[in-house]
């Protein structure tokens, strides 16, 4: 018999269940390097077609399958399942409204993203050719632009759980910083003005959960810190 | 007077409905929204989850930032790459527009990598040359490290947020509403809430991406199920050239994730079990940067002749450690991550196991170079079907013909996304009002859903969709792979047709209305099955080798008989095949006549 993996998975169907419960499954190890998404797919395709979760790319680039895995947020498709403590506890991203099983409502997260006006803003006329940017200026975007908006960081942030209606949270602040440091963007002042707010930015208390949660190894804490320092420098 | 014979369906009115929020759909939406039109984008996933996000290596444009370049050379390479099945008017249009569109992407915020002088970084890619093949390798592929698709998709999403495009996200397109005077709208299913929506529009644009999931091992996302093509077939319209699926030479062996051609562009190369750099034998000049069909066939040949690597001798190795850690981490960081995660290989030290893997759908919904869907009626092979458009990987315009060049697809999606937007604006000027709909037009779409939900609610017995899907994918993988023969394909067609017969009995187990992903998978399987059938039939009929369609029994290209596009329709009696000529006349320059391809 092949090796089996035991999982305990959060289930909730609001049409049928009064409250959520954890359901146990056993899944064989089907291949070397098997990921948690492979295990979820195995359950869905072989054991229980009602298990509900999101997925798309299967390789950690689209941000669909952020989940809480044994208490830590991560992407199912790049989390090796064999290394995990069993039974593997799989829950939806914490602090989010659950639509069904592992699927959460992402509307508020994306609304907050829109609030920072995450698009290039320029006042000078558009040049005929590309806007020039030196490799050094471009390097400032590394570690920022790669964000896949999976919300693993934001939903691990205690400040966001308590004040998520107003605190923008690490993912969105990282993206705010992505535009602040882009040498081509000409709205830095306006962007900083918008963030200078007791709630939007300053609810971050450097707890660093976000950095540990990020599956792309980005560092929202550093970005938040950099925004704070820019605001301070502007005052003096 | 009611619009519809039901109140179960919410009825929306828009100027334009775009199905799909990949690069093609969002570039088109932007064109229209910025011009002040009411645009609805219907998409089955959140916009940034679309598969454009996975594109790695880059986007082609003859900017000449690294070495001199010209759109005409780009055009030549694309025609040659297509194995002369590409339509040359569309190819000229795309290559001419490329520099404009790429610079525009830069203006829209795409974080391209940079050269020392501050201009956009460009890398060499397969099948690229200067001076019509005479001037050596070109560097035409504009890159944001190896995350170019992510960079483009996110920038286009951001621009659409600015422009105020309406997104109906996690809505699944079920059926086109068509009548004698063309397409009038779309039926869709709100996945999260389990409700029906009818989008009435003066123009419907299909930007639903590729169909790689008809095969078992693919670089494509789970969501790449060719839905737009299946809607087109269901509307009685044809699909074009579906027998041409691109096998990318370097998918990670067994699992599928892509290792970009950019690795070979930066100096990586392939070796066989003897450690031999075998591409030198197959393509003495371009070597590892020959066009993809050529490299994939070479790998398959090495494996067939026993020079594959690993215990099963079923793959070859891609070596890049000699490029050095610094280059890898700055220009190919994502590849490093993927190789580590999916092949357990640190590519700064060891080679990556790779094999040819299904990657790109060259065929699709037939269109002209304005994105208008066309079909043949009598002697006229390109009659416009009013109000219906297709762009991106879902469409067959056809700029890729029998084989796509790397970096041309991201280009295609923005070029034709924009062109289609402009064409739709003309259409809107002539069509000011919504048409009167048949009051029962919603029914066919709703029946698609009800049939599956009732199978679950009545606990009917039958094959599961996972089972049928796996069997379909296995048939396609085994019978329509890199090398094809009459016998193999004929058996494949027979097996597939009998499997398709089982679809009526297939069931799901989830009868819940809310976020029913098993239902979505069932609908996707119907779509995949339709596309698999036209793919298989088209492949069996085409008795030649051209581009990605390589046959052992007909190893040569046959321009006399087969330099023509396949058009396949599907009805209750099965697949019917027709053909139309290649558009060999470009817009302004002279045609490139077919000649033997040598790399
Ligand atoms: C791994 C990988 C790497 C690649 N790298 C490159 C590269 O370097 N350069 C290059 O030029 N090309 C590359 N390509 C190809 C290129 O990325 C794609 O061809 C291109 O992005 C397709 O874009 P699209 O907008 O047509 O479709 P997609 O981005 O696939 O979007 C399809 C959209 O349609 C929606 N949709 C589909 N069906 C439905 C439905 N039924 N109802 C509602 N919505 C629906 C989806 O939600 C999605 O939003 C790569 C492809 C892959 C797989
Ligand atoms: S560092 Fe700031 S943003 Fe990150 S988890 Fe802590 S409080 Fe939240
Ligand atoms: S910063 Fe990391 S964890 Fe947060 S949304 Fe972006 S990719 Fe996800
Ligand atoms: S499925 Fe795309 S990130 Fe996991």
GROMACS .gro file of N, CA, C and O in nm, chain B residues 231-309:
model
  316
  467UNK      N    1  -1.841   2.761  -2.715
  467UNK     CA    2  -1.961   2.844  -2.734
  467UNK      C    3  -1.981   2.873  -2.883
  467UNK      O    4  -2.093   2.875  -2.934
  468UNK      N    5  -1.871   2.895  -2.952
  468UNK     CA    6  -1.877   2.924  -3.094
  468UNK      C    7  -1.930   2.804  -3.171
  468UNK      O    8  -2.017   2.817  -3.259
  469UNK      N    9  -1.876   2.687  -3.139
  469UNK     CA   10  -1.925   2.564  -3.205
  469UNK      C   11  -2.073   2.544  -3.179
  469UNK      O   12  -2.151   2.510  -3.268
  470UNK      N   13  -2.114   2.570  -3.054
  470UNK     CA   14  -2.255   2.550  -3.017
  470UNK      C   15  -2.345   2.647  -3.094
  470UNK      O   16  -2.463   2.618  -3.117
  471UNK      N   17  -2.289   2.760  -3.135
  471UNK     CA   18  -2.367   2.856  -3.213
  471UNK      C   19  -2.368   2.820  -3.361
  471UNK      O   20  -2.418   2.896  -3.445
  472UNK      N   21  -2.309   2.705  -3.395
  472UNK     CA   22  -2.310   2.659  -3.534
  472UNK      C   23  -2.197   2.715  -3.617
  472UNK      O   24  -2.191   2.695  -3.738
  473UNK      N   25  -2.105   2.784  -3.552
  473UNK     CA   26  -1.993   2.844  -3.625
  473UNK      C   27  -1.871   2.752  -3.617
  473UNK      O   28  -1.863   2.667  -3.529
  474UNK      N   29  -1.775   2.770  -3.708
  474UNK     CA   30  -1.661   2.677  -3.711
  474UNK      C   31  -1.548   2.714  -3.616
  474UNK      O   32  -1.541   2.826  -3.565
  475UNK      N   33  -1.460   2.617  -3.594
  475UNK     CA   34  -1.330   2.639  -3.532
  475UNK      C   35  -1.224   2.616  -3.639
  475UNK      O   36  -1.239   2.530  -3.725
  476UNK      N   37  -1.113   2.690  -3.626
  476UNK     CA   38  -1.010   2.686  -3.730
  476UNK      C   39  -0.881   2.621  -3.679
  476UNK      O   40  -0.837   2.652  -3.567
  477UNK      N   41  -0.823   2.534  -3.760
  477UNK     CA   42  -0.686   2.482  -3.737
  477UNK      C   43  -0.661   2.425  -3.597
  477UNK      O   44  -0.551   2.439  -3.542
  478UNK      N   45  -0.760   2.359  -3.539
  478UNK     CA   46  -0.742   2.310  -3.403
  478UNK      C   47  -0.641   2.195  -3.392
  478UNK      O   48  -0.597   2.160  -3.282
  479UNK      N   49  -0.604   2.135  -3.505
  479UNK     CA   50  -0.505   2.027  -3.496
  479UNK      C   51  -0.366   2.080  -3.461
  479UNK      O   52  -0.276   2.001  -3.433
  480UNK      N   53  -0.351   2.212  -3.459
  480UNK     CA   54  -0.219   2.266  -3.428
  480UNK      C   55  -0.209   2.311  -3.282
  480UNK      O   56  -0.246   2.424  -3.248
  481UNK      N   57  -0.164   2.219  -3.197
  481UNK     CA   58  -0.130   2.252  -3.059
  481UNK      C   59   0.021   2.257  -3.047
  481UNK      O   60   0.088   2.164  -3.091
  482UNK      N   61   0.071   2.362  -2.987
  482UNK     CA   62   0.216   2.370  -2.974
  482UNK      C   63   0.267   2.289  -2.856
  482UNK      O   64   0.215   2.302  -2.745
  483UNK      N   65   0.368   2.207  -2.883
  483UNK     CA   66   0.441   2.141  -2.774
  483UNK      C   67   0.562   2.226  -2.743
  483UNK      O   68   0.647   2.244  -2.829
  484UNK      N   69   0.566   2.279  -2.623
  484UNK     CA   70   0.683   2.358  -2.585
  484UNK      C   71   0.795   2.262  -2.551
  484UNK      O   72   0.773   2.165  -2.479
  485UNK      N   73   0.916   2.286  -2.602
  485UNK     CA   74   1.024   2.190  -2.579
  485UNK      C   75   1.056   2.171  -2.430
  485UNK      O   76   1.101   2.064  -2.392
  486UNK      N   77   1.035   2.274  -2.350
  486UNK     CA   78   1.086   2.264  -2.213
  486UNK      C   79   0.979   2.285  -2.107
  486UNK      O   80   0.980   2.383  -2.035
  487UNK      N   81   0.888   2.188  -2.096
  487UNK     CA   82   0.803   2.180  -1.977
  487UNK      C   83   0.879   2.092  -1.878
  487UNK      O   84   0.952   2.002  -1.918
  488UNK      N   85   0.864   2.117  -1.749
  488UNK     CA   86   0.932   2.033  -1.650
  488UNK      C   87   0.877   1.890  -1.665
  488UNK      O   88   0.755   1.870  -1.666
  489UNK      N   89   0.968   1.793  -1.678
  489UNK     CA   90   0.927   1.656  -1.709
  489UNK      C   91   0.822   1.607  -1.610
  489UNK      O   92   0.835   1.628  -1.490
  490UNK      N   93   0.719   1.543  -1.663
  490UNK     CA   94   0.609   1.481  -1.588
  490UNK      C   95   0.507   1.579  -1.530
  490UNK      O   96   0.389   1.547  -1.523
  491UNK      N   97   0.551   1.693  -1.480
  491UNK     CA   98   0.456   1.779  -1.409
  491UNK      C   99   0.401   1.892  -1.494
  491UNK      O  100   0.285   1.932  -1.477
  492UNK      N  101   0.480   1.946  -1.586
  492UNK     CA  102   0.423   2.043  -1.678
  492UNK      C  103   0.472   2.186  -1.668
  492UNK      O  104   0.492   2.249  -1.770
  493UNK      N  105   0.493   2.242  -1.546
  493UNK     CA  106   0.526   2.385  -1.544
  493UNK      C  107   0.635   2.422  -1.644
  493UNK      O  108   0.727   2.344  -1.669
  494UNK      N  109   0.620   2.540  -1.701
  494UNK     CA  110   0.705   2.580  -1.812
  494UNK      C  111   0.839   2.634  -1.767
  494UNK      O  112   0.848   2.705  -1.667
  495UNK      N  113   0.943   2.600  -1.842
  495UNK     CA  114   1.072   2.668  -1.830
  495UNK      C  115   1.087   2.751  -1.958
  495UNK      O  116   1.100   2.698  -2.067
  496UNK      N  117   1.084   2.882  -1.943
  496UNK     CA  118   1.077   2.970  -2.059
  496UNK      C  119   1.191   2.948  -2.158
  496UNK      O  120   1.304   2.914  -2.121
  497UNK      N  121   1.159   2.973  -2.285
  497UNK     CA  122   1.259   2.974  -2.391
  497UNK      C  123   1.366   3.079  -2.364
  497UNK      O  124   1.478   3.071  -2.415
  498UNK      N  125   1.330   3.177  -2.280
  498UNK     CA  126   1.427   3.279  -2.240
  498UNK      C  127   1.552   3.218  -2.180
  498UNK      O  128   1.661   3.275  -2.190
  499UNK      N  129   1.541   3.099  -2.119
  499UNK     CA  130   1.658   3.032  -2.064
  499UNK      C  131   1.758   3.002  -2.177
  499UNK      O  132   1.877   3.028  -2.165
  500UNK      N  133   1.704   2.951  -2.289
  500UNK     CA  134   1.794   2.926  -2.402
  500UNK      C  135   1.836   3.057  -2.468
  500UNK      O  136   1.946   3.069  -2.518
  501UNK      N  137   1.747   3.157  -2.464
  501UNK     CA  138   1.782   3.290  -2.516
  501UNK      C  139   1.901   3.350  -2.441
  501UNK      O  140   1.985   3.418  -2.499
  502UNK      N  141   1.907   3.322  -2.312
  502UNK     CA  142   2.016   3.377  -2.231
  502UNK      C  143   2.142   3.291  -2.240
  502UNK      O  144   2.244   3.323  -2.179
  503UNK      N  145   2.134   3.175  -2.311
  503UNK     CA  146   2.254   3.094  -2.330
  503UNK      C  147   2.245   2.951  -2.277
  503UNK      O  148   2.342   2.876  -2.282
  504UNK      N  149   2.131   2.913  -2.225
  504UNK     CA  150   2.113   2.773  -2.181
  504UNK      C  151   2.102   2.682  -2.302
  504UNK      O  152   2.075   2.727  -2.413
  505UNK      N  153   2.127   2.551  -2.283
  505UNK     CA  154   2.111   2.458  -2.395
  505UNK      C  155   2.070   2.319  -2.346
  505UNK      O  156   2.081   2.288  -2.227
  506UNK      N  157   2.025   2.239  -2.443
  506UNK     CA  158   1.973   2.105  -2.413
  506UNK      C  159   2.082   2.000  -2.432
  506UNK      O  160   2.162   2.009  -2.525
  507UNK      N  161   2.081   1.899  -2.344
  507UNK     CA  162   2.173   1.786  -2.362
  507UNK      C  163   2.096   1.655  -2.347
  507UNK      O  164   1.995   1.649  -2.278
  508UNK      N  165   2.147   1.549  -2.414
  508UNK     CA  166   2.084   1.418  -2.402
  508UNK      C  167   2.160   1.333  -2.301
  508UNK      O  168   2.250   1.382  -2.232
  509UNK      N  169   2.126   1.203  -2.295
  509UNK     CA  170   2.185   1.115  -2.194
  509UNK      C  171   2.337   1.105  -2.208
  509UNK      O  172   2.408   1.079  -2.112
  510UNK      N  173   2.388   1.126  -2.331
  510UNK     CA  174   2.533   1.120  -2.351
  510UNK      C  175   2.601   1.253  -2.320
  510UNK      O  176   2.719   1.270  -2.346
  511UNK      N  177   2.522   1.348  -2.272
  511UNK     CA  178   2.578   1.480  -2.246
  511UNK      C  179   2.600   1.559  -2.373
  511UNK      O  180   2.666   1.663  -2.374
  512UNK      N  181   2.541   1.511  -2.484
  512UNK     CA  182   2.565   1.576  -2.613
  512UNK      C  183   2.469   1.693  -2.635
  512UNK      O  184   2.350   1.684  -2.604
  513UNK      N  185   2.520   1.800  -2.688
  513UNK     CA  186   2.437   1.915  -2.723
  513UNK      C  187   2.373   1.886  -2.859
  513UNK      O  188   2.417   1.934  -2.963
  514UNK      N  189   2.264   1.810  -2.855
  514UNK     CA  190   2.212   1.749  -2.978
  514UNK      C  191   2.149   1.846  -3.076
  514UNK      O  192   2.138   1.817  -3.194
  515UNK      N  193   2.106   1.964  -3.031
  515UNK     CA  194   2.041   2.056  -3.125
  515UNK      C  195   2.135   2.099  -3.236
  515UNK      O  196   2.091   2.140  -3.343
  516UNK      N  197   2.266   2.087  -3.213
  516UNK     CA  198   2.362   2.123  -3.318
  516UNK      C  199   2.344   2.036  -3.441
  516UNK      O  200   2.373   2.078  -3.552
  517UNK      N  201   2.296   1.912  -3.419
  517UNK     CA  202   2.273   1.823  -3.532
  517UNK      C  203   2.145   1.858  -3.608
  517UNK      O  204   2.139   1.844  -3.729
  518UNK      N  205   2.043   1.902  -3.536
  518UNK     CA  206   1.913   1.925  -3.599
  518UNK      C  207   1.901   2.064  -3.661
  518UNK      O  208   1.827   2.084  -3.756
  519UNK      N  209   1.968   2.163  -3.599
  519UNK     CA  210   1.958   2.300  -3.648
  519UNK      C  211   2.094   2.366  -3.634
  519UNK      O  212   2.122   2.436  -3.537
  520UNK      N  213   2.181   2.341  -3.733
  520UNK     CA  214   2.321   2.382  -3.722
  520UNK      C  215   2.338   2.532  -3.696
  520UNK      O  216   2.433   2.571  -3.629
  521UNK      N  217   2.249   2.616  -3.747
  521UNK     CA  218   2.267   2.760  -3.729
  521UNK      C  219   2.202   2.809  -3.600
  521UNK      O  220   2.268   2.864  -3.513
  522UNK      N  221   2.074   2.787  -3.589
  522UNK     CA  222   2.002   2.842  -3.473
  522UNK      C  223   2.019   2.756  -3.349
  522UNK      O  224   1.996   2.801  -3.237
  523UNK      N  225   2.058   2.632  -3.366
  523UNK     CA  226   2.078   2.537  -3.256
  523UNK      C  227   1.957   2.536  -3.161
  523UNK      O  228   1.846   2.508  -3.202
  524UNK      N  229   1.982   2.566  -3.033
  524UNK     CA  230   1.874   2.558  -2.934
  524UNK      C  231   1.767   2.664  -2.953
  524UNK      O  232   1.663   2.659  -2.890
  525UNK      N  233   1.797   2.762  -3.039
  525UNK     CA  234   1.697   2.866  -3.062
  525UNK      C  235   1.626   2.849  -3.196
  525UNK      O  236   1.571   2.944  -3.252
  526UNK      N  237   1.622   2.727  -3.244
  526UNK     CA  238   1.535   2.699  -3.358
  526UNK      C  239   1.392   2.713  -3.311
  526UNK      O  240   1.365   2.724  -3.191
  527UNK      N  241   1.299   2.711  -3.407
  527UNK     CA  242   1.160   2.731  -3.370
  527UNK      C  243   1.110   2.611  -3.289
  527UNK      O  244   1.168   2.504  -3.289
  528UNK      N  245   1.005   2.632  -3.210
  528UNK     CA  246   0.965   2.534  -3.108
  528UNK      C  247   0.929   2.397  -3.164
  528UNK      O  248   0.960   2.295  -3.104
  529UNK      N  249   0.860   2.396  -3.279
  529UNK     CA  250   0.822   2.266  -3.335
  529UNK      C  251   0.946   2.186  -3.367
  529UNK      O  252   0.953   2.065  -3.343
  530UNK      N  253   1.048   2.255  -3.417
  530UNK     CA  254   1.172   2.187  -3.454
  530UNK      C  255   1.242   2.130  -3.330
  530UNK      O  256   1.284   2.014  -3.328
  531UNK      N  257   1.249   2.209  -3.225
  531UNK     CA  258   1.318   2.163  -3.104
  531UNK      C  259   1.239   2.050  -3.037
  531UNK      O  260   1.296   1.950  -2.994
  532UNK      N  261   1.108   2.062  -3.032
  532UNK     CA  262   1.028   1.957  -2.969
  532UNK      C  263   1.042   1.824  -3.043
  532UNK      O  264   1.052   1.718  -2.983
  533UNK      N  265   1.043   1.831  -3.175
  533UNK     CA  266   1.058   1.708  -3.252
  533UNK      C  267   1.197   1.648  -3.231
  533UNK      O  268   1.211   1.526  -3.220
  534UNK      N  269   1.296   1.735  -3.220
  534UNK     CA  270   1.432   1.685  -3.197
  534UNK      C  271   1.438   1.611  -3.064
  534UNK      O  272   1.496   1.502  -3.055
  535UNK      N  273   1.378   1.668  -2.961
  535UNK     CA  274   1.378   1.602  -2.829
  535UNK      C  275   1.307   1.467  -2.839
  535UNK      O  276   1.358   1.364  -2.793
  536UNK      N  277   1.190   1.468  -2.903
  536UNK     CA  278   1.113   1.343  -2.915
  536UNK      C  279   1.196   1.238  -2.989
  536UNK      O  280   1.195   1.120  -2.955
  537UNK      N  281   1.270   1.282  -3.090
  537UNK     CA  282   1.355   1.192  -3.168
  537UNK      C  283   1.468   1.134  -3.080
  537UNK      O  284   1.493   1.013  -3.082
  538UNK      N  285   1.531   1.219  -3.002
  538UNK     CA  286   1.637   1.171  -2.912
  538UNK      C  287   1.582   1.065  -2.817
  538UNK      O  288   1.644   0.962  -2.793
  539UNK      N  289   1.463   1.092  -2.763
  539UNK     CA  290   1.403   0.999  -2.668
  539UNK      C  291   1.369   0.867  -2.739
  539UNK      O  292   1.397   0.759  -2.689
  540UNK      N  293   1.314   0.877  -2.861
  540UNK     CA  294   1.278   0.756  -2.935
  540UNK      C  295   1.399   0.670  -2.966
  540UNK      O  296   1.392   0.549  -2.974
  541UNK      N  297   1.513   0.738  -2.987
  541UNK     CA  298   1.633   0.663  -3.023
  541UNK      C  299   1.713   0.622  -2.901
  541UNK      O  300   1.831   0.585  -2.911
  542UNK      N  301   1.651   0.633  -2.783
  542UNK     CA  302   1.713   0.579  -2.662
  542UNK      C  303   1.812   0.670  -2.593
  542UNK      O  304   1.885   0.628  -2.505
  543UNK      N  305   1.817   0.799  -2.635
  543UNK     CA  306   1.913   0.888  -2.572
  543UNK      C  307   1.847   0.982  -2.470
  543UNK      O  308   1.898   1.088  -2.439
  544UNK      N  309   1.729   0.938  -2.420
  544UNK     CA  310   1.664   1.016  -2.316
  544UNK      C  311   1.731   0.996  -2.182
  544UNK      O  312   1.807   0.901  -2.163
  545UNK      N  313   1.702   1.084  -2.087
  545UNK     CA  314   1.766   1.078  -1.955
  545UNK      C  315   1.670   1.020  -1.852
  545UNK      O  316   1.551   1.005  -1.876
   0.00000   0.00000   0.00000
